[in-house]
Amino acid sequence: MQTISASQVIQSSAVEYLDNVGEPKYEVNGTVFTGLWYRPQNDGPALRATVYMKFASVYRKFEGEKASEFIKNVLYANSNGTWGLIKSKSIQFSVTKTELALHFEDLKFPSSVVSADLEYIANHWQDISFDLWEEVRGHHFFTFSMIYRALREGSSFARQMNDTGAASWYQNQADKVADQLELFWDTKAGYIITGRDLIYTYDKISGLDAGTILAFLHAGTYIPKDLRLGSLKTMKTFQALLNASSSIYPLNPKYQNYTAKPIGRYPEDAYNGTQRGYGNPWFLTTLAMSEYLYRLPSLAGSERFIYQNVGLSAKKVADEFLTIVCQSASINGSLHEEFDRNFGSGVGARDLTWSHVAFLSMNRARSGLPEF
């Protein structure tokens, strides 16, 4: 419930609403973060909506009427025909905060958490935003994948809430996002690139990025079929990232007998955990490669692709990625953000939540449990 309250803080404080619903963080005391940062990050509202819709489904299953009231009052209030209106009027950013606030009041903009996030991404999926690494502005495969899933699920959720107009609107926007997702396939390169229309590339010349692997995992089946985990396009992207990572780090000869290798965010990465210099492998990205493979055995064609290209089963290679992570984990099992490119010891942020969640997600896949 605390995260729901924090989401309400972000949404209700969005005086310049067109940007701030993509606000990436808040203060630990629950108040608005107003400092300089890389904003907006529009994967955030999409991920948030997806999580809360999943929560609503489980909550309703176990708590019945009590949950239904909470969902209607806090998570998803019926739009009453106001869906899609946030861009239907021209808004000048020269207006005062009071005038802007009155504008949104006139539109009866959603006050419920899921509705607000869905309305935001449905109207602003095409906007330029920062990527999941908080570095590059542009249009991103990961962001579009998260938005597509949220809108697809949002359409179904709205229909369950008898909000049929909103349901159709969200599905219509999802279809448009699907068309954009197809454009990330680079025929010449032979893999899915991480971004398009980039303002500044951070020297990402190759377009390869582990964020694309994360997109496959987090989007699941809520993505066009030819871009789903196990498809030929995603397999080629996986293979291209692995090939590009094979000779990057001085640590790699330690794993010369492995098909798996330590995996960083992207081949050109220069962030070393504290500043720009030489990039390191990351725990969460190496774990993502492992999870990807653990989810393949039920996909016969994908398993065959791995065997034909590396001569090993998908599970065998997945175990190798996991071994690399375990050998670089702290003695107590905690995971940093990264592990040193030379020696394998943990560097960067300590006990990074994202690293630990990636481990749990990988372990679910290894145990044969379904994706989120």
CSV table of C-alpha atoms in Angstrom, one decimal:
chain,number,residue,atom,x,y,z
A,1,MET,CA,0.0,0.0,0.0
A,2,GLN,CA,3.0,2.3,0.6
A,3,THR,CA,4.0,2.2,-3.1
A,4,ILE,CA,0.4,3.0,-4.1
A,5,SER,CA,0.5,6.0,-1.8
A,6,ALA,CA,3.9,7.1,-3.3
A,7,SER,CA,2.3,6.7,-6.8
A,8,GLN,CA,-0.5,9.0,-5.7
A,9,VAL,CA,2.1,11.6,-4.6
A,10,ILE,CA,3.8,11.5,-8.0
A,11,GLN,CA,0.5,11.8,-9.9
A,12,SER,CA,-1.2,14.4,-7.7
A,13,SER,CA,1.9,16.6,-7.8
A,14,ALA,CA,2.2,16.5,-11.5
A,15,VAL,CA,1.2,20.2,-12.1
A,16,GLU,CA,2.9,20.0,-15.5
A,17,TYR,CA,1.2,16.7,-16.0
A,18,LEU,CA,2.5,16.0,-19.4
A,19,ASP,CA,6.0,15.3,-18.1
A,20,ASN,CA,5.8,14.4,-14.5
A,21,VAL,CA,3.8,11.2,-14.5
A,22,GLY,CA,7.0,9.8,-16.0
A,23,GLU,CA,8.8,11.0,-12.8
A,24,PRO,CA,11.3,8.3,-12.0
A,25,LYS,CA,11.4,8.5,-8.2
A,26,TYR,CA,10.3,10.1,-5.0
A,27,GLU,CA,11.8,10.9,-1.6
A,28,VAL,CA,12.0,8.2,1.0
A,29,ASN,CA,9.6,10.1,3.2
A,30,GLY,CA,7.0,9.9,0.5
A,31,THR,CA,7.3,13.5,-0.7
A,32,VAL,CA,7.9,14.7,-4.2
A,33,PHE,CA,11.5,14.6,-5.6
A,34,THR,CA,12.2,18.0,-7.2
A,35,GLY,CA,15.9,17.8,-7.9
A,36,LEU,CA,17.6,17.5,-11.3
A,37,TRP,CA,17.2,14.1,-12.9
A,38,TYR,CA,16.7,12.3,-16.2
A,39,ARG,CA,13.0,12.7,-16.8
A,40,PRO,CA,10.5,11.7,-18.0
A,41,GLN,CA,11.0,7.9,-17.9
A,42,ASN,CA,7.9,6.6,-19.5
A,43,ASP,CA,8.5,2.9,-18.8
A,44,GLY,CA,7.7,3.8,-15.2
A,45,PRO,CA,4.0,4.5,-15.5
A,46,ALA,CA,3.6,1.4,-17.7
A,47,LEU,CA,5.3,-0.9,-15.3
A,48,ARG,CA,3.4,0.6,-12.4
A,49,ALA,CA,0.1,0.1,-14.0
A,50,THR,CA,1.0,-3.5,-14.9
A,51,VAL,CA,1.9,-4.3,-11.3
A,52,TYR,CA,-1.2,-2.7,-9.8
A,53,MET,CA,-3.5,-4.4,-12.2
A,54,LYS,CA,-1.9,-7.7,-11.2
A,55,PHE,CA,-2.3,-6.8,-7.6
A,56,ALA,CA,-5.9,-5.9,-8.1
A,57,SER,CA,-6.6,-9.3,-9.7
A,58,VAL,CA,-5.0,-11.2,-6.8
A,59,TYR,CA,-6.5,-8.9,-4.1
A,60,ARG,CA,-10.0,-9.3,-5.6
A,61,LYS,CA,-9.6,-13.1,-5.7
A,62,PHE,CA,-8.8,-13.3,-1.9
A,63,GLU,CA,-10.8,-10.4,-0.5
A,64,GLY,CA,-13.9,-10.2,-2.7
A,65,GLU,CA,-16.1,-7.2,-2.1
A,66,LYS,CA,-13.6,-5.5,0.2
A,67,ALA,CA,-11.1,-5.6,-2.6
A,68,SER,CA,-13.6,-4.5,-5.2
A,69,GLU,CA,-14.4,-1.3,-3.3
A,70,PHE,CA,-10.7,-0.5,-2.9
A,71,ILE,CA,-10.1,-1.1,-6.6
A,72,LYS,CA,-12.9,1.2,-7.6
A,73,ASN,CA,-12.0,4.0,-5.2
A,74,VAL,CA,-8.2,3.9,-5.3
A,75,LEU,CA,-6.9,1.9,-8.3
A,76,TYR,CA,-9.4,2.3,-11.1
A,77,ALA,CA,-12.4,4.7,-11.1
A,78,ASN,CA,-14.6,4.6,-14.2
A,79,SER,CA,-13.5,7.2,-16.7
A,80,ASN,CA,-17.1,8.4,-17.3
A,81,GLY,CA,-16.3,9.1,-20.9
A,82,THR,CA,-13.2,11.3,-20.3
A,83,TRP,CA,-10.6,8.8,-21.5
A,84,GLY,CA,-8.2,10.1,-24.1
A,85,LEU,CA,-9.0,13.7,-23.4
A,86,ILE,CA,-5.6,14.8,-22.0
A,87,LYS,CA,-4.5,15.9,-25.5
A,88,SER,CA,-7.8,16.9,-26.9
A,89,LYS,CA,-7.3,20.5,-25.8
A,90,SER,CA,-4.3,22.6,-26.6
A,91,ILE,CA,-2.2,23.3,-23.5
A,92,GLN,CA,0.2,26.2,-23.5
A,93,PHE,CA,3.1,25.8,-21.1
A,94,SER,CA,3.1,29.5,-20.5
A,95,VAL,CA,0.0,29.3,-18.4
A,96,THR,CA,0.2,29.6,-14.6
A,97,LYS,CA,0.1,26.6,-12.4
A,98,THR,CA,-3.3,27.6,-11.2
A,99,GLU,CA,-4.7,27.8,-14.8
A,100,LEU,CA,-3.1,24.5,-15.6
A,101,ALA,CA,-4.6,22.8,-12.5
A,102,LEU,CA,-8.0,24.2,-13.3
A,103,HIS,CA,-7.7,22.8,-16.9
A,104,PHE,CA,-7.1,19.3,-15.5
A,105,GLU,CA,-9.9,19.7,-13.1
A,106,ASP,CA,-12.2,20.7,-15.9
A,107,LEU,CA,-11.3,17.5,-17.7
A,108,LYS,CA,-11.9,15.4,-14.6
A,109,PHE,CA,-8.5,13.8,-15.1
A,110,PRO,CA,-8.3,10.4,-13.4
A,111,SER,CA,-7.5,10.5,-9.7
A,112,SER,CA,-7.2,6.7,-9.4
A,113,VAL,CA,-3.7,5.3,-9.7
A,114,VAL,CA,-4.1,2.8,-12.6
A,115,SER,CA,-6.4,5.1,-14.6
A,116,ALA,CA,-3.9,8.0,-14.3
A,117,ASP,CA,-1.0,5.9,-15.5
A,118,LEU,CA,-3.0,4.3,-18.4
A,119,GLU,CA,-4.2,7.7,-19.5
A,120,TYR,CA,-0.8,9.1,-19.4
A,121,ILE,CA,0.9,6.4,-21.5
A,122,ALA,CA,-2.1,6.1,-23.9
A,123,ASN,CA,-1.7,9.8,-24.7
A,124,HIS,CA,2.1,10.1,-24.5
A,125,TRP,CA,3.6,6.8,-25.7
A,126,GLN,CA,5.0,8.6,-28.7
A,127,ASP,CA,6.9,11.2,-26.7
A,128,ILE,CA,10.6,11.3,-26.4
A,129,SER,CA,11.8,10.0,-23.0
A,130,PHE,CA,14.8,8.5,-21.2
A,131,ASP,CA,15.7,4.9,-21.4
A,132,LEU,CA,15.8,2.4,-18.6
A,133,TRP,CA,19.5,3.2,-17.9
A,134,GLU,CA,18.6,6.9,-17.4
A,135,GLU,CA,21.1,7.9,-20.1
A,136,VAL,CA,19.6,8.3,-23.6
A,137,ARG,CA,16.6,10.3,-24.8
A,138,GLY,CA,14.6,8.9,-27.7
A,139,HIS,CA,12.2,6.1,-28.4
A,140,HIS,CA,13.2,2.8,-26.8
A,141,PHE,CA,12.3,-0.8,-27.4
A,142,PHE,CA,12.1,-1.5,-23.7
A,143,THR,CA,9.8,1.5,-23.0
A,144,PHE,CA,7.5,0.7,-25.9
A,145,SER,CA,7.3,-2.9,-24.9
A,146,MET,CA,6.3,-2.0,-21.4
A,147,ILE,CA,3.7,0.5,-22.6
A,148,TYR,CA,2.3,-2.0,-25.1
A,149,ARG,CA,1.8,-4.6,-22.4
A,150,ALA,CA,0.3,-2.1,-20.0
A,151,LEU,CA,-2.2,-0.9,-22.6
A,152,ARG,CA,-3.1,-4.4,-23.6
A,153,GLU,CA,-3.7,-5.4,-20.0
A,154,GLY,CA,-5.3,-2.0,-19.4
A,155,SER,CA,-7.8,-2.6,-22.1
A,156,SER,CA,-8.9,-5.9,-20.6
A,157,PHE,CA,-8.9,-4.4,-17.1
A,158,ALA,CA,-11.0,-1.5,-18.2
A,159,ARG,CA,-13.5,-3.9,-19.7
A,160,GLN,CA,-13.7,-5.8,-16.5
A,161,MET,CA,-14.5,-2.5,-14.8
A,162,ASN,CA,-17.3,-1.8,-17.3
A,163,ASP,CA,-15.3,1.1,-18.8
A,164,THR,CA,-15.8,0.0,-22.4
A,165,GLY,CA,-14.9,3.3,-24.0
A,166,ALA,CA,-11.6,3.4,-22.2
A,167,ALA,CA,-11.0,-0.3,-23.1
A,168,SER,CA,-11.3,0.4,-26.8
A,169,TRP,CA,-9.2,3.5,-26.5
A,170,TYR,CA,-6.3,1.6,-24.8
A,171,GLN,CA,-6.5,-1.2,-27.3
A,172,ASN,CA,-6.4,1.3,-30.2
A,173,GLN,CA,-3.3,2.9,-28.8
A,174,ALA,CA,-1.7,-0.5,-28.1
A,175,ASP,CA,-2.1,-1.4,-31.8
A,176,LYS,CA,-0.3,1.8,-32.8
A,177,VAL,CA,2.6,0.9,-30.4
A,178,ALA,CA,2.8,-2.5,-31.9
A,179,ASP,CA,3.4,-1.0,-35.3
A,180,GLN,CA,6.3,1.0,-33.8
A,181,LEU,CA,7.8,-2.0,-32.1
A,182,GLU,CA,8.3,-3.7,-35.4
A,183,LEU,CA,10.5,-0.8,-36.6
A,184,PHE,CA,13.2,-1.7,-34.1
A,185,TRP,CA,14.2,-4.8,-36.1
A,186,ASP,CA,17.4,-3.9,-38.0
A,187,THR,CA,17.4,-6.1,-41.1
A,188,LYS,CA,21.0,-5.2,-41.9
A,189,ALA,CA,22.4,-5.8,-38.4
A,190,GLY,CA,20.2,-8.9,-38.0
A,191,TYR,CA,18.9,-8.0,-34.5
A,192,ILE,CA,16.5,-5.8,-32.6
A,193,ILE,CA,18.1,-2.4,-31.8
A,194,THR,CA,17.5,-0.7,-28.4
A,195,GLY,CA,16.5,2.8,-29.6
A,196,ARG,CA,15.4,5.0,-32.4
A,197,ASP,CA,15.2,8.8,-32.9
A,198,LEU,CA,17.9,9.2,-30.3
A,199,ILE,CA,18.9,12.7,-29.1
A,200,TYR,CA,22.2,11.6,-27.8
A,201,THR,CA,23.5,8.1,-28.3
A,202,TYR,CA,26.1,7.8,-25.5
A,203,ASP,CA,28.3,6.2,-28.2
A,204,LYS,CA,25.8,3.3,-28.5
A,205,ILE,CA,27.0,2.6,-32.1
A,206,SER,CA,25.9,-1.1,-32.3
A,207,GLY,CA,22.3,-0.6,-31.0
A,208,LEU,CA,22.8,-3.8,-28.9
A,209,ASP,CA,21.5,-3.6,-25.4
A,210,ALA,CA,20.6,-6.0,-22.6
A,211,GLY,CA,17.6,-3.8,-22.0
A,212,THR,CA,16.1,-5.5,-25.0
A,213,ILE,CA,16.5,-8.9,-23.4
A,214,LEU,CA,14.8,-7.5,-20.3
A,215,ALA,CA,12.0,-6.3,-22.5
A,216,PHE,CA,11.4,-9.8,-23.9
A,217,LEU,CA,11.2,-11.1,-20.3
A,218,HIS,CA,9.0,-8.4,-18.9
A,219,ALA,CA,6.6,-8.2,-21.9
A,220,GLY,CA,6.1,-11.9,-22.0
A,221,THR,CA,3.3,-12.8,-24.4
A,222,TYR,CA,2.0,-9.2,-24.4
A,223,ILE,CA,4.0,-8.3,-27.4
A,224,PRO,CA,3.7,-9.0,-31.2
A,225,LYS,CA,4.5,-12.7,-31.8
A,226,ASP,CA,7.6,-12.2,-33.9
A,227,LEU,CA,9.1,-10.2,-31.0
A,228,ARG,CA,8.3,-12.6,-28.2
A,229,LEU,CA,10.8,-14.6,-26.2
A,230,GLY,CA,11.9,-17.5,-28.3
A,231,SER,CA,11.1,-16.0,-31.7
A,232,LEU,CA,13.8,-16.0,-34.4
A,233,LYS,CA,14.3,-12.2,-34.0
A,234,THR,CA,14.8,-12.4,-30.3
A,235,MET,CA,17.1,-15.4,-30.6
A,236,LYS,CA,19.3,-13.6,-33.1
A,237,THR,CA,19.3,-10.5,-30.8
A,238,PHE,CA,20.3,-12.7,-27.8
A,239,GLN,CA,23.1,-14.3,-29.9
A,240,ALA,CA,24.4,-11.0,-31.1
A,241,LEU,CA,24.6,-9.6,-27.6
A,242,LEU,CA,26.4,-12.7,-26.4
A,243,ASN,CA,28.9,-12.6,-29.3
A,244,ALA,CA,29.6,-8.8,-28.7
A,245,SER,CA,30.2,-9.5,-25.0
A,246,SER,CA,32.6,-12.4,-25.5
A,247,SER,CA,35.8,-10.4,-25.8
A,248,ILE,CA,35.0,-7.2,-23.9
A,249,TYR,CA,36.2,-7.9,-20.3
A,250,PRO,CA,39.6,-9.0,-19.1
A,251,LEU,CA,37.6,-11.4,-16.8
A,252,ASN,CA,36.4,-13.4,-19.8
A,253,PRO,CA,39.3,-15.9,-20.1
A,254,LYS,CA,38.3,-17.3,-16.7
A,255,TYR,CA,35.2,-18.6,-18.6
A,256,GLN,CA,36.9,-19.6,-21.8
A,257,ASN,CA,35.3,-23.1,-21.6
A,258,TYR,CA,31.8,-21.6,-21.2
A,259,THR,CA,29.5,-20.6,-23.9
A,260,ALA,CA,28.1,-18.0,-21.4
A,261,LYS,CA,30.1,-14.9,-20.7
A,262,PRO,CA,29.7,-11.9,-18.3
A,263,ILE,CA,27.2,-9.5,-19.7
A,264,GLY,CA,27.1,-5.7,-19.3
A,265,ARG,CA,24.4,-3.3,-20.3
A,266,TYR,CA,25.7,-2.7,-23.8
A,267,PRO,CA,29.0,-3.2,-25.6
A,268,GLU,CA,30.0,0.5,-25.5
A,269,ASP,CA,29.2,1.1,-21.9
A,270,ALA,CA,31.7,3.3,-20.1
A,271,TYR,CA,30.1,3.6,-16.6
A,272,ASN,CA,32.1,1.8,-14.0
A,273,GLY,CA,29.8,2.1,-11.0
A,274,THR,CA,30.9,5.6,-9.9
A,275,GLN,CA,31.9,7.5,-13.0
A,276,ARG,CA,32.6,7.1,-16.7
A,277,GLY,CA,35.7,5.0,-17.5
A,278,TYR,CA,35.4,1.4,-18.4
A,279,GLY,CA,32.1,-0.5,-18.2
A,280,ASN,CA,31.6,-3.6,-16.1
A,281,PRO,CA,29.4,-6.6,-16.4
A,282,TRP,CA,26.1,-6.3,-14.4
A,283,PHE,CA,24.5,-8.9,-12.3
A,284,LEU,CA,21.0,-8.2,-13.5
A,285,THR,CA,21.9,-8.3,-17.2
A,286,THR,CA,23.8,-11.6,-16.8
A,287,LEU,CA,20.9,-13.0,-14.9
A,288,ALA,CA,18.5,-11.8,-17.6
A,289,MET,CA,20.5,-13.9,-20.2
A,290,SER,CA,20.1,-16.9,-17.8
A,291,GLU,CA,16.4,-16.4,-17.3
A,292,TYR,CA,15.8,-16.0,-21.1
A,293,LEU,CA,17.3,-19.5,-21.6
A,294,TYR,CA,15.5,-21.1,-18.7
A,295,ARG,CA,12.2,-20.1,-20.3
A,296,LEU,CA,13.1,-21.7,-23.6
A,297,PRO,CA,12.7,-25.5,-23.2
A,298,SER,CA,9.0,-25.4,-23.8
A,299,LEU,CA,9.8,-23.7,-27.2
A,300,ALA,CA,11.2,-26.5,-29.4
A,301,GLY,CA,12.4,-24.2,-32.2
A,302,SER,CA,14.2,-22.0,-29.8
A,303,GLU,CA,15.9,-24.9,-28.1
A,304,ARG,CA,17.0,-26.2,-31.5
A,305,PHE,CA,18.4,-22.7,-32.4
A,306,ILE,CA,20.6,-22.7,-29.2
A,307,TYR,CA,21.9,-26.2,-29.8
A,308,GLN,CA,22.7,-25.6,-33.5
A,309,ASN,CA,24.6,-22.4,-32.7
A,310,VAL,CA,26.5,-23.4,-29.6
A,311,GLY,CA,26.2,-27.1,-29.4
A,312,LEU,CA,24.7,-27.2,-25.9
A,313,SER,CA,21.2,-27.3,-24.4
A,314,ALA,CA,19.6,-24.0,-23.4
A,315,LYS,CA,19.6,-25.1,-19.7
A,316,LYS,CA,23.3,-25.9,-19.8
A,317,VAL,CA,24.2,-22.4,-21.0
A,318,ALA,CA,21.7,-20.8,-18.6
A,319,ASP,CA,23.5,-22.7,-15.7
A,320,GLU,CA,26.7,-21.2,-17.0
A,321,PHE,CA,25.4,-17.7,-16.8
A,322,LEU,CA,24.2,-18.4,-13.2
A,323,THR,CA,27.6,-19.8,-12.2
A,324,ILE,CA,29.2,-16.6,-13.4
A,325,VAL,CA,26.9,-14.6,-11.2
A,326,CYS,CA,27.3,-16.9,-8.2
A,327,GLN,CA,31.1,-16.6,-8.4
A,328,SER,CA,30.9,-12.8,-8.3
A,329,ALA,CA,28.3,-12.6,-5.5
A,330,SER,CA,29.4,-11.5,-2.0
A,331,ILE,CA,30.1,-14.2,0.5
A,332,ASN,CA,26.8,-13.5,2.2
A,333,GLY,CA,25.0,-13.8,-1.1
A,334,SER,CA,24.3,-10.2,-1.6
A,335,LEU,CA,24.6,-8.7,-5.1
A,336,HIS,CA,26.1,-5.3,-6.1
A,337,GLU,CA,25.0,-3.4,-9.2
A,338,GLU,CA,28.0,-4.7,-11.2
A,339,PHE,CA,31.1,-6.9,-10.9
A,340,ASP,CA,34.6,-5.8,-11.7
A,341,ARG,CA,35.6,-6.4,-15.3
A,342,ASN,CA,39.1,-7.6,-14.2
A,343,PHE,CA,38.6,-9.6,-11.0
A,344,GLY,CA,34.8,-10.3,-10.7
A,345,SER,CA,34.3,-8.7,-7.3
A,346,GLY,CA,31.1,-6.6,-6.7
A,347,VAL,CA,31.3,-2.9,-7.5
A,348,GLY,CA,28.9,0.0,-7.8
A,349,ALA,CA,25.7,0.2,-5.7
A,350,ARG,CA,25.7,-2.4,-2.9
A,351,ASP,CA,22.7,-4.7,-2.4
A,352,LEU,CA,21.0,-3.4,-5.5
A,353,THR,CA,17.3,-4.3,-5.3
A,354,TRP,CA,17.2,-4.7,-9.1
A,355,SER,CA,19.9,-7.3,-9.0
A,356,HIS,CA,18.2,-9.3,-6.3
A,357,VAL,CA,14.8,-9.1,-8.1
A,358,ALA,CA,16.6,-10.3,-11.3
A,359,PHE,CA,17.9,-13.3,-9.3
A,360,LEU,CA,14.4,-14.2,-8.0
A,361,SER,CA,12.9,-13.8,-11.4
A,362,MET,CA,15.6,-16.1,-12.9
A,363,ASN,CA,15.0,-18.7,-10.2
A,364,ARG,CA,11.3,-18.7,-10.9
A,365,ALA,CA,12.2,-19.5,-14.5
A,366,ARG,CA,14.7,-22.2,-13.5
A,367,SER,CA,12.0,-23.8,-11.3
A,368,GLY,CA,9.5,-23.8,-14.1
A,369,LEU,CA,7.2,-21.2,-12.6
A,370,PRO,CA,5.3,-18.9,-14.9
A,371,GLU,CA,6.4,-15.4,-15.8
A,372,PHE,CA,4.9,-12.4,-14.0
